[in-house]
């Protein structure tokens, strides 16, 4: 268990946005939310977020459940941010410092840092070909860390050091509080540098150990839309890689976006340009055509989703076919072997096994039985302007094309409804119901000229 302090006060000038930097999204989640998720994964006993720029927006986005916000105005440096947090930190637990604009650190990397930090101060460092801009880790002849020096304060010799400070660290809290009191802003940026605690720890004889991430991008921060896009691409690659390793066929690994959790079973195929959001589960043998958006859905074995379909909050039974150009909205439940064709919208409806709604229809607030055929252009008129009403269509019903079913209404089992009907009363089982004007022939009628 830890105190965790997330620094998120910065302005993010280079994002060129009215939105606070840490609320910009990476793969569908605000960067800060990603960092908070990691903190929770680490079992943060006390979680603090230091806010400053557009603080109110950040606070209302995150909410105050199990998070304490600390306002830092003005922002006088990373050390100053920790000074403000210090009174709230529990001395009995170590303190980890994370950054709201460093969104892709793996939980396992932070756990590794925590384990090397057990006996003292732990630093997450990386070796960079080009260390420009970062604080450099200075070691003595024995290889022990003695201090950090910021780029702007470094000597030419120090500038050559390639081991850099990622900023992420973990410290024993009582000692940290003492070090923070001794910080000064007597440096090139006239800031209170959190990194100055490193030299203090060394002087106090506190062990300083370093841990390293598996991948460099885990420690990259975002200062511009360009850097955000770069990390988005890293995230996309990672997700694609993991799907390929699980045996998923991707037509182009660079053209899939997973903004949430996508679970794929065996022999899933995904064509280009698909976006997955929230929790999506694709069972064995599912194929997804190009340019589909799928959010919070469970798609059962062997289902084929054709191009340009939009699926949100639906479950789709085994062997069903959906699309192209289909839209399934929340609380749609399709049983096995259902066919939903082009330009069909289904909302808050259940469709039982073997039923077909193949063309240009709206089915909302409906219970559709098994082996039903719903003809082209059918509409369940579910809304009276105030309330929503239910349409029930029992098994083996045939609804002719261009039928309006004015809910609440029930169509009995095996009934046939003639094309073009406006059904306002319950339809008896079996037989044929027709509800439309009779065709007439007007002899000698002339078109207006
Ligand atoms: C910091 C480190 C540097 C490290 C680099 C890694 C210090 C002094 N330097 O430098 O060693 O290599 O990160 O990226 O810590 N923030 C606040 N309040 C403040 C100042 C900053 O919340 O008063 C937040 C910023 O919003 C940002 C983070 O802390 O998210 C880092 O601050 P920044 O000024 O960008 O630090 P660097 O100069 O990059
Ligand atoms: Ca700075």
CSV table of C-alpha atoms and ligand atoms in Angstrom, one decimal:
chain,number,residue,atom,x,y,z
A,1,UNK,CA,0.0,0.0,0.0
A,2,UNK,CA,1.2,3.5,-0.9
A,3,UNK,CA,0.5,7.1,-0.9
A,4,UNK,CA,0.4,8.0,-4.5
A,5,UNK,CA,0.7,11.6,-5.7
A,6,UNK,CA,-0.2,12.3,-9.4
A,7,UNK,CA,1.1,15.6,-10.7
A,8,UNK,CA,-1.4,17.2,-13.0
A,9,UNK,CA,-1.2,20.9,-12.5
A,10,UNK,CA,0.6,21.9,-15.7
A,11,UNK,CA,-1.0,24.0,-18.3
A,12,UNK,CA,-0.1,22.1,-21.5
A,13,UNK,CA,0.3,25.2,-23.6
A,14,UNK,CA,1.5,23.3,-26.6
A,15,UNK,CA,-1.7,21.2,-26.7
A,16,UNK,CA,-3.3,24.4,-28.0
A,17,UNK,CA,-6.6,23.6,-26.3
A,18,UNK,CA,-9.0,24.9,-23.7
A,19,UNK,CA,-9.2,21.4,-22.2
A,20,UNK,CA,-6.6,20.7,-19.5
A,21,UNK,CA,-3.8,18.6,-20.9
A,22,UNK,CA,-4.4,15.6,-18.7
A,23,UNK,CA,-8.0,15.2,-19.8
A,24,UNK,CA,-7.0,14.7,-23.5
A,25,UNK,CA,-7.8,11.2,-24.5
A,26,UNK,CA,-5.5,8.4,-25.5
A,27,UNK,CA,-7.4,5.4,-27.0
A,28,UNK,CA,-10.6,6.7,-25.7
A,29,UNK,CA,-9.6,7.4,-22.0
A,30,UNK,CA,-8.3,10.6,-20.6
A,31,UNK,CA,-4.6,10.3,-19.9
A,32,UNK,CA,-5.2,11.1,-16.2
A,33,UNK,CA,-7.8,8.3,-16.0
A,34,UNK,CA,-5.2,5.9,-17.3
A,35,UNK,CA,-2.7,7.0,-14.6
A,36,UNK,CA,-5.4,6.8,-11.9
A,37,UNK,CA,-6.2,3.3,-13.1
A,38,UNK,CA,-2.6,2.3,-12.6
A,39,UNK,CA,-2.6,3.9,-9.1
A,40,UNK,CA,-5.6,1.9,-8.1
A,41,UNK,CA,-4.0,-1.2,-9.6
A,42,UNK,CA,-1.1,-0.6,-7.2
A,43,UNK,CA,-3.5,-0.6,-4.3
A,44,UNK,CA,-3.0,3.1,-3.5
A,45,UNK,CA,-4.2,3.6,0.1
A,46,UNK,CA,-4.1,7.4,-0.3
A,47,UNK,CA,-4.5,8.9,-3.8
A,48,UNK,CA,-3.7,12.5,-4.4
A,49,UNK,CA,-4.0,14.5,-7.6
A,50,UNK,CA,-2.2,17.9,-7.7
A,51,UNK,CA,-4.3,20.2,-9.9
A,52,UNK,CA,-3.7,23.8,-11.0
A,53,UNK,CA,-4.5,24.8,-14.5
A,54,UNK,CA,-8.3,24.4,-15.1
A,55,UNK,CA,-8.5,22.6,-11.8
A,56,UNK,CA,-12.3,22.6,-11.6
A,57,UNK,CA,-12.6,20.7,-15.0
A,58,UNK,CA,-10.1,18.1,-13.8
A,59,UNK,CA,-11.9,17.6,-10.5
A,60,UNK,CA,-15.3,17.3,-12.0
A,61,UNK,CA,-14.0,14.8,-14.6
A,62,UNK,CA,-12.3,12.6,-12.1
A,63,UNK,CA,-14.9,12.9,-9.2
A,64,UNK,CA,-14.0,12.8,-5.6
A,65,UNK,CA,-14.4,9.1,-4.8
A,66,UNK,CA,-11.3,8.0,-3.0
A,67,UNK,CA,-9.2,10.8,-4.5
A,68,UNK,CA,-8.0,13.9,-2.7
A,69,UNK,CA,-7.3,17.0,-4.9
A,70,UNK,CA,-4.6,19.4,-3.9
A,71,UNK,CA,-4.5,22.8,-5.6
A,72,UNK,CA,-1.2,24.2,-6.7
A,73,UNK,CA,-1.4,27.8,-7.8
A,74,UNK,CA,1.0,29.1,-8.9
A,75,UNK,CA,3.0,26.1,-10.0
A,76,UNK,CA,6.5,26.6,-8.7
A,77,UNK,CA,7.9,23.2,-9.7
A,78,UNK,CA,7.5,19.5,-9.1
A,79,UNK,CA,9.1,19.8,-5.7
A,80,UNK,CA,6.6,22.6,-4.8
A,81,UNK,CA,3.8,20.3,-5.9
A,82,UNK,CA,5.0,17.6,-3.4
A,83,UNK,CA,5.5,20.2,-0.7
A,84,UNK,CA,1.8,20.9,-0.9
A,85,UNK,CA,0.9,17.3,-0.8
A,86,UNK,CA,3.3,16.5,2.1
A,87,UNK,CA,0.9,17.3,5.0
A,88,UNK,CA,-1.6,14.7,3.7
A,89,UNK,CA,0.9,11.8,3.3
A,90,UNK,CA,0.8,8.9,5.7
A,91,UNK,CA,4.3,8.4,7.1
A,92,UNK,CA,3.7,4.7,7.6
A,93,UNK,CA,3.4,4.1,3.8
A,94,UNK,CA,5.9,4.9,1.1
A,95,UNK,CA,5.0,7.6,-1.5
A,96,UNK,CA,5.0,7.1,-5.2
A,97,UNK,CA,5.0,10.0,-7.6
A,98,UNK,CA,3.3,9.7,-11.0
A,99,UNK,CA,2.5,12.2,-13.8
A,100,UNK,CA,-1.0,12.8,-15.3
A,101,UNK,CA,0.6,13.3,-18.7
A,102,UNK,CA,2.6,10.0,-18.8
A,103,UNK,CA,-0.3,7.7,-19.8
A,104,UNK,CA,1.2,4.4,-20.9
A,105,UNK,CA,3.3,3.1,-18.0
A,106,UNK,CA,2.7,-0.6,-17.4
A,107,UNK,CA,1.5,-1.6,-14.0
A,108,UNK,CA,4.2,-4.3,-13.9
A,109,UNK,CA,6.9,-1.5,-14.3
A,110,UNK,CA,5.5,0.4,-11.3
A,111,UNK,CA,5.4,-2.8,-9.3
A,112,UNK,CA,9.1,-3.3,-10.2
A,113,UNK,CA,9.9,0.2,-9.0
A,114,UNK,CA,8.0,-0.4,-5.8
A,115,UNK,CA,10.1,-3.6,-5.1
A,116,UNK,CA,13.5,-1.9,-5.7
A,117,UNK,CA,12.4,1.0,-3.5
A,118,UNK,CA,11.6,-1.0,-0.5
A,119,UNK,CA,14.8,-0.2,1.3
A,120,UNK,CA,15.0,3.5,0.3
A,121,UNK,CA,14.5,5.7,-2.6
A,122,UNK,CA,13.5,4.1,-5.9
A,123,UNK,CA,13.9,5.9,-9.3
A,124,UNK,CA,12.5,4.9,-12.6
A,125,UNK,CA,15.2,5.7,-15.1
A,126,UNK,CA,15.9,5.0,-18.8
A,127,UNK,CA,18.9,5.1,-21.1
A,128,UNK,CA,18.4,7.4,-24.1
A,129,UNK,CA,20.4,7.8,-27.3
A,130,UNK,CA,19.4,11.4,-27.2
A,131,UNK,CA,18.8,12.5,-23.6
A,132,UNK,CA,18.1,16.1,-24.4
A,133,UNK,CA,15.6,17.8,-22.2
A,134,UNK,CA,15.6,15.3,-19.4
A,135,UNK,CA,17.2,15.3,-16.0
A,136,UNK,CA,20.5,13.3,-16.0
A,137,UNK,CA,21.2,10.6,-13.4
A,138,UNK,CA,24.7,11.2,-11.9
A,139,UNK,CA,26.5,8.2,-10.5
A,140,UNK,CA,29.7,7.9,-8.5
A,141,UNK,CA,32.7,5.7,-9.3
A,142,UNK,CA,31.0,2.8,-7.6
A,143,UNK,CA,27.9,3.3,-9.8
A,144,UNK,CA,25.8,4.6,-7.0
A,145,UNK,CA,23.3,7.3,-7.8
A,146,UNK,CA,24.4,10.6,-6.2
A,147,UNK,CA,22.1,13.1,-7.7
A,148,UNK,CA,20.0,14.3,-10.6
A,149,UNK,CA,20.9,17.3,-12.7
A,150,UNK,CA,18.4,19.0,-14.9
A,151,UNK,CA,19.3,19.7,-18.5
A,152,UNK,CA,19.3,23.5,-17.9
A,153,UNK,CA,21.7,23.2,-14.9
A,154,UNK,CA,24.0,20.5,-16.4
A,155,UNK,CA,27.7,20.9,-17.2
A,156,UNK,CA,28.8,19.9,-20.7
A,157,UNK,CA,30.2,16.6,-19.2
A,158,UNK,CA,26.9,15.9,-17.4
A,159,UNK,CA,25.0,16.6,-20.7
A,160,UNK,CA,26.6,13.5,-22.1
A,161,UNK,CA,25.0,11.2,-19.5
A,162,UNK,CA,22.5,9.0,-21.2
A,163,UNK,CA,20.7,7.7,-18.2
A,164,UNK,CA,17.8,10.0,-17.5
A,165,UNK,CA,15.2,10.6,-14.9
A,166,UNK,CA,11.6,9.7,-15.9
A,167,UNK,CA,10.3,11.6,-13.0
A,168,UNK,CA,8.5,8.6,-11.6
A,169,UNK,CA,9.9,7.7,-8.2
A,170,UNK,CA,9.1,6.2,-4.8
A,171,UNK,CA,10.4,7.5,-1.5
A,172,UNK,CA,10.1,6.7,2.2
A,173,UNK,CA,7.6,9.2,3.3
A,174,UNK,CA,8.9,10.6,6.6
A,175,UNK,CA,12.4,11.1,5.0
A,176,UNK,CA,10.7,12.6,1.9
A,177,UNK,CA,8.9,15.2,4.0
A,178,UNK,CA,12.3,16.3,5.6
A,179,UNK,CA,13.9,16.6,2.1
A,180,UNK,CA,11.1,18.6,0.7
A,181,UNK,CA,11.5,21.2,3.5
A,182,UNK,CA,15.1,21.7,2.4
A,183,UNK,CA,14.4,22.3,-1.3
A,184,UNK,CA,15.5,25.7,-2.7
A,185,UNK,CA,14.7,27.2,-6.1
A,186,UNK,CA,18.3,28.4,-6.6
A,187,UNK,CA,18.6,26.9,-10.1
A,188,UNK,CA,18.3,27.8,-13.8
A,189,UNK,CA,14.5,27.6,-13.9
A,190,UNK,CA,14.0,29.1,-10.4
A,191,UNK,CA,11.7,26.1,-9.6
A,192,UNK,CA,11.6,23.8,-6.6
A,193,UNK,CA,12.8,20.6,-8.2
A,194,UNK,CA,11.5,17.4,-6.7
A,195,UNK,CA,14.6,15.8,-8.2
A,196,UNK,CA,16.8,17.6,-5.7
A,197,UNK,CA,15.7,15.1,-3.1
A,198,UNK,CA,17.9,12.5,-4.8
A,199,UNK,CA,21.1,14.2,-3.7
A,200,UNK,CA,19.7,14.7,-0.2
A,201,UNK,CA,18.9,11.0,0.0
A,202,UNK,CA,22.5,10.1,-1.1
A,203,UNK,CA,23.9,12.5,1.5
A,204,UNK,CA,21.7,10.9,4.2
A,205,UNK,CA,23.0,7.5,3.3
A,206,UNK,CA,19.6,6.3,2.1
A,207,UNK,CA,19.9,3.5,-0.5
A,208,UNK,CA,19.0,4.7,-4.0
A,209,UNK,CA,17.9,2.0,-6.4
A,210,UNK,CA,16.8,2.3,-10.0
A,211,UNK,CA,14.2,0.3,-12.0
A,212,UNK,CA,13.7,0.4,-15.7
A,213,UNK,CA,10.6,0.0,-17.9
A,214,UNK,CA,10.3,-2.8,-20.4
A,215,UNK,CA,9.8,-0.2,-23.2
A,216,UNK,CA,10.8,3.3,-23.6
A,217,UNK,CA,7.3,4.6,-24.5
A,218,UNK,CA,6.1,3.7,-21.0
A,219,UNK,CA,7.8,6.8,-19.6
A,220,UNK,CA,7.0,9.2,-22.4
A,221,UNK,CA,5.0,12.3,-21.5
A,222,UNK,CA,2.7,14.2,-23.7
A,223,UNK,CA,3.2,17.9,-24.3
A,224,UNK,CA,1.7,18.3,-27.8
A,225,UNK,CA,-0.9,16.8,-30.0
A,226,UNK,CA,1.9,15.3,-32.0
A,227,UNK,CA,3.2,13.5,-29.0
A,228,UNK,CA,-0.3,12.4,-28.2
A,229,UNK,CA,-0.7,11.0,-31.7
A,230,UNK,CA,2.6,9.2,-31.4
A,231,UNK,CA,1.6,7.5,-28.2
A,232,UNK,CA,-1.8,6.6,-29.7
A,233,UNK,CA,0.1,4.8,-32.5
A,234,UNK,CA,2.2,3.0,-29.9
A,235,UNK,CA,-0.9,1.9,-28.1
A,236,UNK,CA,-2.5,0.8,-31.4
A,237,UNK,CA,0.6,-1.3,-32.3
A,238,UNK,CA,0.6,-2.9,-28.8
A,239,UNK,CA,-3.1,-3.9,-29.1
A,240,UNK,CA,-2.7,-5.2,-32.6
A,241,UNK,CA,0.4,-7.2,-31.6
A,242,UNK,CA,-1.3,-8.7,-28.7
A,243,UNK,CA,-4.3,-9.7,-30.9
A,244,UNK,CA,-2.1,-11.2,-33.5
A,245,UNK,CA,-0.3,-13.2,-30.8
A,246,UNK,CA,-3.7,-14.5,-29.6
A,247,UNK,CA,-4.3,-15.8,-33.2
A,248,UNK,CA,-6.6,-13.1,-34.4
A,249,UNK,CA,-6.3,-12.3,-38.2
A,250,UNK,CA,-6.0,-8.6,-38.8
A,251,UNK,CA,-6.2,-7.5,-42.4
A,252,UNK,CA,-3.9,-4.6,-41.5
A,253,UNK,CA,-2.5,-4.3,-37.9
A,254,UNK,CA,-2.1,-0.6,-38.4
A,255,UNK,CA,-5.7,0.0,-39.1
A,256,UNK,CA,-7.5,-1.2,-35.9
A,257,UNK,CA,-8.3,0.9,-32.9
A,258,UNK,CA,-9.1,-0.8,-29.5
A,259,UNK,CA,-10.3,1.8,-27.0
A,260,UNK,CA,-11.2,-0.5,-24.2
A,261,UNK,CA,-11.0,-4.3,-23.7
A,262,UNK,CA,-11.4,-6.5,-26.6
A,263,UNK,CA,-11.5,-10.3,-25.9
A,264,UNK,CA,-11.1,-12.6,-29.0
A,265,UNK,CA,-11.5,-16.3,-29.0
A,266,UNK,CA,-10.0,-18.6,-31.7
A,267,UNK,CA,-10.1,-17.8,-35.4
A,268,UNK,CA,-11.5,-14.3,-35.3
A,269,UNK,CA,-11.0,-12.2,-38.4
A,270,UNK,CA,-11.1,-8.4,-38.4
A,271,UNK,CA,-10.9,-6.3,-41.5
A,272,UNK,CA,-9.5,-2.8,-41.8
A,273,UNK,CA,-10.7,0.3,-40.1
A,274,UNK,CA,-12.7,-1.2,-37.2
A,275,UNK,CA,-13.0,0.6,-33.8
A,276,UNK,CA,-13.7,-1.3,-30.6
A,277,UNK,CA,-14.8,0.6,-27.5
A,278,UNK,CA,-15.7,-0.5,-24.0
A,279,UNK,CA,-15.9,-4.2,-23.4
A,280,UNK,CA,-16.2,-6.3,-26.5
A,281,UNK,CA,-16.1,-10.1,-26.6
A,282,UNK,CA,-15.8,-11.9,-29.9
A,283,UNK,CA,-16.2,-15.6,-29.7
A,284,UNK,CA,-14.7,-18.3,-32.0
A,285,UNK,CA,-14.9,-17.8,-35.7
A,286,UNK,CA,-16.4,-14.3,-35.7
A,287,UNK,CA,-15.6,-12.2,-38.7
A,288,UNK,CA,-15.9,-8.4,-38.7
A,289,UNK,CA,-16.0,-6.6,-42.1
A,290,UNK,CA,-14.3,-3.3,-42.8
A,291,UNK,CA,-15.2,-0.1,-41.0
A,292,UNK,CA,-17.3,-1.3,-38.2
A,293,UNK,CA,-17.7,0.4,-34.8
A,294,UNK,CA,-18.4,-2.0,-32.0
A,295,UNK,CA,-18.9,-1.0,-28.4
A,296,UNK,CA,-19.9,-3.1,-25.4
A,297,UNK,CA,-21.0,-6.1,-27.2
A,298,UNK,CA,-20.9,-9.9,-26.9
A,299,UNK,CA,-20.8,-11.6,-30.3
A,300,UNK,CA,-21.2,-15.3,-30.3
A,301,UNK,CA,-19.6,-18.1,-32.3
A,302,UNK,CA,-19.5,-17.8,-36.1
A,303,UNK,CA,-21.2,-14.5,-36.4
A,304,UNK,CA,-20.4,-12.5,-39.5
A,305,UNK,CA,-20.6,-8.7,-39.2
A,306,UNK,CA,-20.5,-7.1,-42.6
A,307,UNK,CA,-19.0,-3.7,-43.5
A,308,UNK,CA,-20.0,-0.4,-42.0
A,309,UNK,CA,-22.0,-1.8,-39.2
A,310,UNK,CA,-22.4,0.1,-35.9
A,311,UNK,CA,-23.1,-2.1,-32.8
A,312,UNK,CA,-23.5,-0.6,-29.3
A,313,UNK,CA,-24.7,-2.5,-26.3
A,314,UNK,CA,-25.9,-5.6,-28.1
A,315,UNK,CA,-25.5,-9.4,-27.8
A,316,UNK,CA,-25.6,-11.4,-31.0
A,317,UNK,CA,-26.3,-15.1,-31.0
A,318,UNK,CA,-24.2,-17.8,-32.7
A,319,UNK,CA,-24.3,-18.0,-36.5
A,320,UNK,CA,-26.1,-14.6,-37.0
A,321,UNK,CA,-25.4,-12.3,-39.9
A,322,UNK,CA,-25.4,-8.5,-39.4
A,323,UNK,CA,-24.9,-5.8,-42.0
A,324,UNK,CA,-23.6,-4.3,-44.1
A,325,UNK,CA,-24.8,-0.9,-42.8
A,326,UNK,CA,-26.7,-2.2,-39.8
A,327,UNK,CA,-27.1,-0.4,-36.5
A,328,UNK,CA,-27.7,-2.3,-33.3
A,329,UNK,CA,-28.4,-0.1,-30.3
A,330,UNK,CA,-28.3,-0.8,-26.6
A,331,UNK,CA,-30.3,-3.7,-25.1
A,332,UNK,CA,-30.6,-5.5,-28.4
A,333,UNK,CA,-30.4,-9.2,-28.0
A,334,UNK,CA,-30.3,-11.4,-31.1
A,335,UNK,CA,-30.6,-15.2,-30.6
A,336,UNK,CA,-28.9,-17.7,-32.9
A,337,UNK,CA,-29.0,-17.5,-36.7
A,338,UNK,CA,-30.7,-14.1,-36.9
A,339,UNK,CA,-30.2,-12.0,-40.0
A,340,UNK,CA,-30.1,-8.2,-39.7
A,341,UNK,CA,-29.5,-6.6,-43.1
A,342,UNK,CA,-28.7,-3.3,-44.6
A,343,UNK,CA,-30.1,-0.1,-43.2
A,344,UNK,CA,-31.8,-1.8,-40.3
A,345,UNK,CA,-31.9,-0.2,-36.9
A,346,UNK,CA,-32.7,-2.4,-33.9
A,347,UNK,CA,-33.0,-0.9,-30.4
A,348,UNK,CA,-34.0,-2.4,-27.0
A,349,UNK,CA,-35.4,-5.5,-28.7
A,350,UNK,CA,-35.1,-9.2,-28.5
A,351,UNK,CA,-35.1,-11.2,-31.7
A,352,UNK,CA,-35.4,-15.0,-31.3
A,353,UNK,CA,-33.7,-17.7,-33.3
A,354,UNK,CA,-33.8,-17.8,-37.1
A,355,UNK,CA,-35.6,-14.5,-37.6
A,356,UNK,CA,-34.8,-12.1,-40.5
A,357,UNK,CA,-35.0,-8.3,-40.7
A,358,UNK,CA,-33.1,-7.9,-43.9
A,359,UNK,CA,-33.8,-4.4,-45.3
A,360,UNK,CA,-34.5,-0.8,-44.3
A,361,UNK,CA,-36.4,-1.3,-41.1
A,362,UNK,CA,-36.7,0.2,-37.6
A,363,UNK,CA,-37.4,-2.3,-34.8
A,364,UNK,CA,-37.5,-0.7,-31.3
A,365,UNK,CA,-39.0,-1.8,-28.0
A,366,UNK,CA,-40.0,-5.1,-29.6
A,367,UNK,CA,-40.1,-8.7,-28.8
A,368,UNK,CA,-39.7,-10.7,-32.0
A,369,UNK,CA,-40.2,-14.5,-31.9
A,370,UNK,CA,-38.4,-17.2,-33.8
A,371,UNK,CA,-38.5,-17.7,-37.5
A,372,UNK,CA,-40.1,-14.4,-38.1
A,373,UNK,CA,-39.7,-12.6,-41.4
A,374,UNK,CA,-39.9,-8.8,-41.3
A,375,UNK,CA,-40.2,-7.3,-44.8
A,376,UNK,CA,-38.4,-4.3,-46.1
A,377,UNK,CA,-39.3,-0.9,-44.7
A,378,UNK,CA,-41.1,-2.2,-41.6
A,379,UNK,CA,-41.4,0.2,-38.7
A,380,UNK,CA,-42.4,-0.4,-35.1
A,381,UNK,CA,-44.0,2.9,-34.2
A,382,UNK,CA,-42.9,2.7,-30.6
A,383,UNK,CA,-43.2,6.4,-29.5
A,384,UNK,CA,-46.3,8.4,-29.0
A,385,UNK,CA,-44.5,11.6,-28.3
A,386,UNK,CA,-44.4,10.9,-24.6
A,387,UNK,CA,-44.0,7.2,-23.9
A,388,UNK,CA,-42.4,4.2,-25.5
A,389,UNK,CA,-44.6,1.2,-26.2
A,390,UNK,CA,-43.9,-2.5,-26.8
A,391,UNK,CA,-44.5,-4.4,-30.0
A,392,UNK,CA,-44.7,-8.2,-29.7
A,393,UNK,CA,-44.3,-10.3,-32.8
A,394,UNK,CA,-44.8,-14.0,-32.1
A,395,UNK,CA,-43.1,-17.0,-33.8
A,396,UNK,CA,-43.4,-17.7,-37.5
A,397,UNK,CA,-45.0,-14.3,-38.3
A,398,UNK,CA,-44.6,-12.9,-41.8
A,399,UNK,CA,-44.7,-9.1,-41.9
A,400,UNK,CA,-45.1,-7.7,-45.4
A,401,UNK,CA,-43.0,-4.9,-46.7
A,402,UNK,CA,-43.6,-1.3,-45.6
A,403,UNK,CA,-45.8,-2.2,-42.6
A,404,UNK,CA,-46.2,0.2,-39.7
A,405,UNK,CA,-46.9,-1.6,-36.4
A,406,UNK,CA,-48.3,1.1,-34.0
A,407,UNK,CA,-47.4,0.0,-30.5
A,408,UNK,CA,-48.6,-1.3,-28.1
A,409,UNK,CA,-49.6,-4.1,-30.4
A,410,UNK,CA,-49.2,-7.9,-30.7
A,411,UNK,CA,-49.0,-10.0,-33.8
A,412,UNK,CA,-50.1,-13.5,-33.1
A,413,UNK,CA,-48.1,-16.6,-34.0
A,414,UNK,CA,-48.0,-17.6,-37.6
A,415,UNK,CA,-49.9,-14.5,-38.7
A,416,UNK,CA,-49.2,-12.9,-42.1
A,417,UNK,CA,-49.5,-9.1,-42.4
A,418,UNK,CA,-50.1,-7.8,-45.9
A,419,UNK,CA,-47.6,-5.3,-47.3
A,420,UNK,CA,-48.3,-1.6,-46.7
A,421,UNK,CA,-50.4,-2.2,-43.6
A,422,UNK,CA,-50.8,0.2,-40.7
A,423,UNK,CA,-51.5,-2.1,-37.8
A,424,UNK,CA,-53.2,-0.4,-34.9
A,425,UNK,CA,-55.0,-3.4,-33.4
A,426,UNK,CA,-53.7,-6.8,-32.2
A,427,UNK,CA,-53.4,-9.3,-35.1
A,428,UNK,CA,-54.8,-12.7,-34.5
A,429,UNK,CA,-52.6,-15.8,-34.9
A,430,UNK,CA,-52.5,-17.4,-38.3
A,431,UNK,CA,-54.4,-16.1,-41.3
A,432,UNK,CA,-53.9,-12.8,-43.2
A,433,UNK,CA,-54.4,-9.3,-41.9
A,434,UNK,CA,-54.6,-6.4,-44.2
A,435,UNK,CA,-54.8,-2.8,-43.0
A,436,UNK,CA,-54.6,-0.5,-45.9
A,437,UNK,CA,-56.8,1.5,-48.4
A,438,UNK,CA,-58.2,-0.6,-51.2
A,439,UNK,CA,-56.7,-0.1,-54.6
A,440,UNK,CA,-59.1,1.8,-56.9
A,441,UNK,CA,-59.0,2.6,-60.6
A,442,UNK,CA,-60.2,6.0,-61.7
A,443,UNK,CA,-61.0,5.9,-65.3
A,444,UNK,CA,-60.4,8.9,-67.5
A,445,UNK,CA,-58.4,10.7,-64.9
A,446,UNK,CA,-56.0,13.3,-66.4
A,447,UNK,CA,-52.7,14.5,-65.1
A,448,UNK,CA,-52.6,18.2,-64.3
A,449,UNK,CA,-50.8,20.2,-67.0
B,1,LIG,C1,10.8,16.7,-15.0
B,1,LIG,C2,12.0,16.3,-14.1
B,1,LIG,C3,13.1,15.7,-15.0
B,1,LIG,C4,12.6,14.6,-15.8
B,1,LIG,C5,11.4,14.9,-16.6
B,1,LIG,C6,10.8,13.7,-17.3
B,1,LIG,C7,11.9,17.8,-12.3
B,1,LIG,C8,12.5,19.1,-11.7
B,1,LIG,N1,12.4,17.5,-13.4
B,1,LIG,O1,11.2,17.7,-15.8
B,1,LIG,O2,14.2,15.3,-14.2
B,1,LIG,O3,13.6,14.1,-16.7
B,1,LIG,O4,10.4,15.5,-15.7
B,1,LIG,O5,9.7,14.1,-18.1
B,1,LIG,O6,11.1,17.3,-11.7
B,1,LIG,N2,4.0,19.8,-12.6
B,1,LIG,C9,3.1,20.2,-11.6
B,1,LIG,N3,3.4,21.3,-10.9
B,1,LIG,C10,4.5,22.0,-11.1
B,1,LIG,C11,5.4,21.6,-12.1
B,1,LIG,C12,5.1,20.5,-12.8
B,1,LIG,O7,2.1,19.6,-11.4
B,1,LIG,O8,4.7,23.0,-10.4
B,1,LIG,C13,3.7,18.7,-13.4
B,1,LIG,C14,3.5,19.0,-14.9
B,1,LIG,O9,2.1,19.3,-15.2
B,1,LIG,C15,4.0,17.8,-15.6
B,1,LIG,C16,5.0,17.2,-14.6
B,1,LIG,O10,4.8,17.8,-13.4
B,1,LIG,O11,3.0,16.9,-15.8
B,1,LIG,C17,6.5,17.5,-15.0
B,1,LIG,O12,6.7,18.8,-15.0
B,1,LIG,P1,7.7,19.5,-16.1
B,1,LIG,O13,7.8,20.9,-15.8
B,1,LIG,O14,7.2,19.2,-17.4
B,1,LIG,O15,9.0,18.8,-15.8
B,1,LIG,P2,10.2,18.7,-16.7
B,1,LIG,O16,10.9,20.0,-16.8
B,1,LIG,O17,9.9,18.0,-17.9
B,2,LIG,CA1,9.9,22.3,-16.1
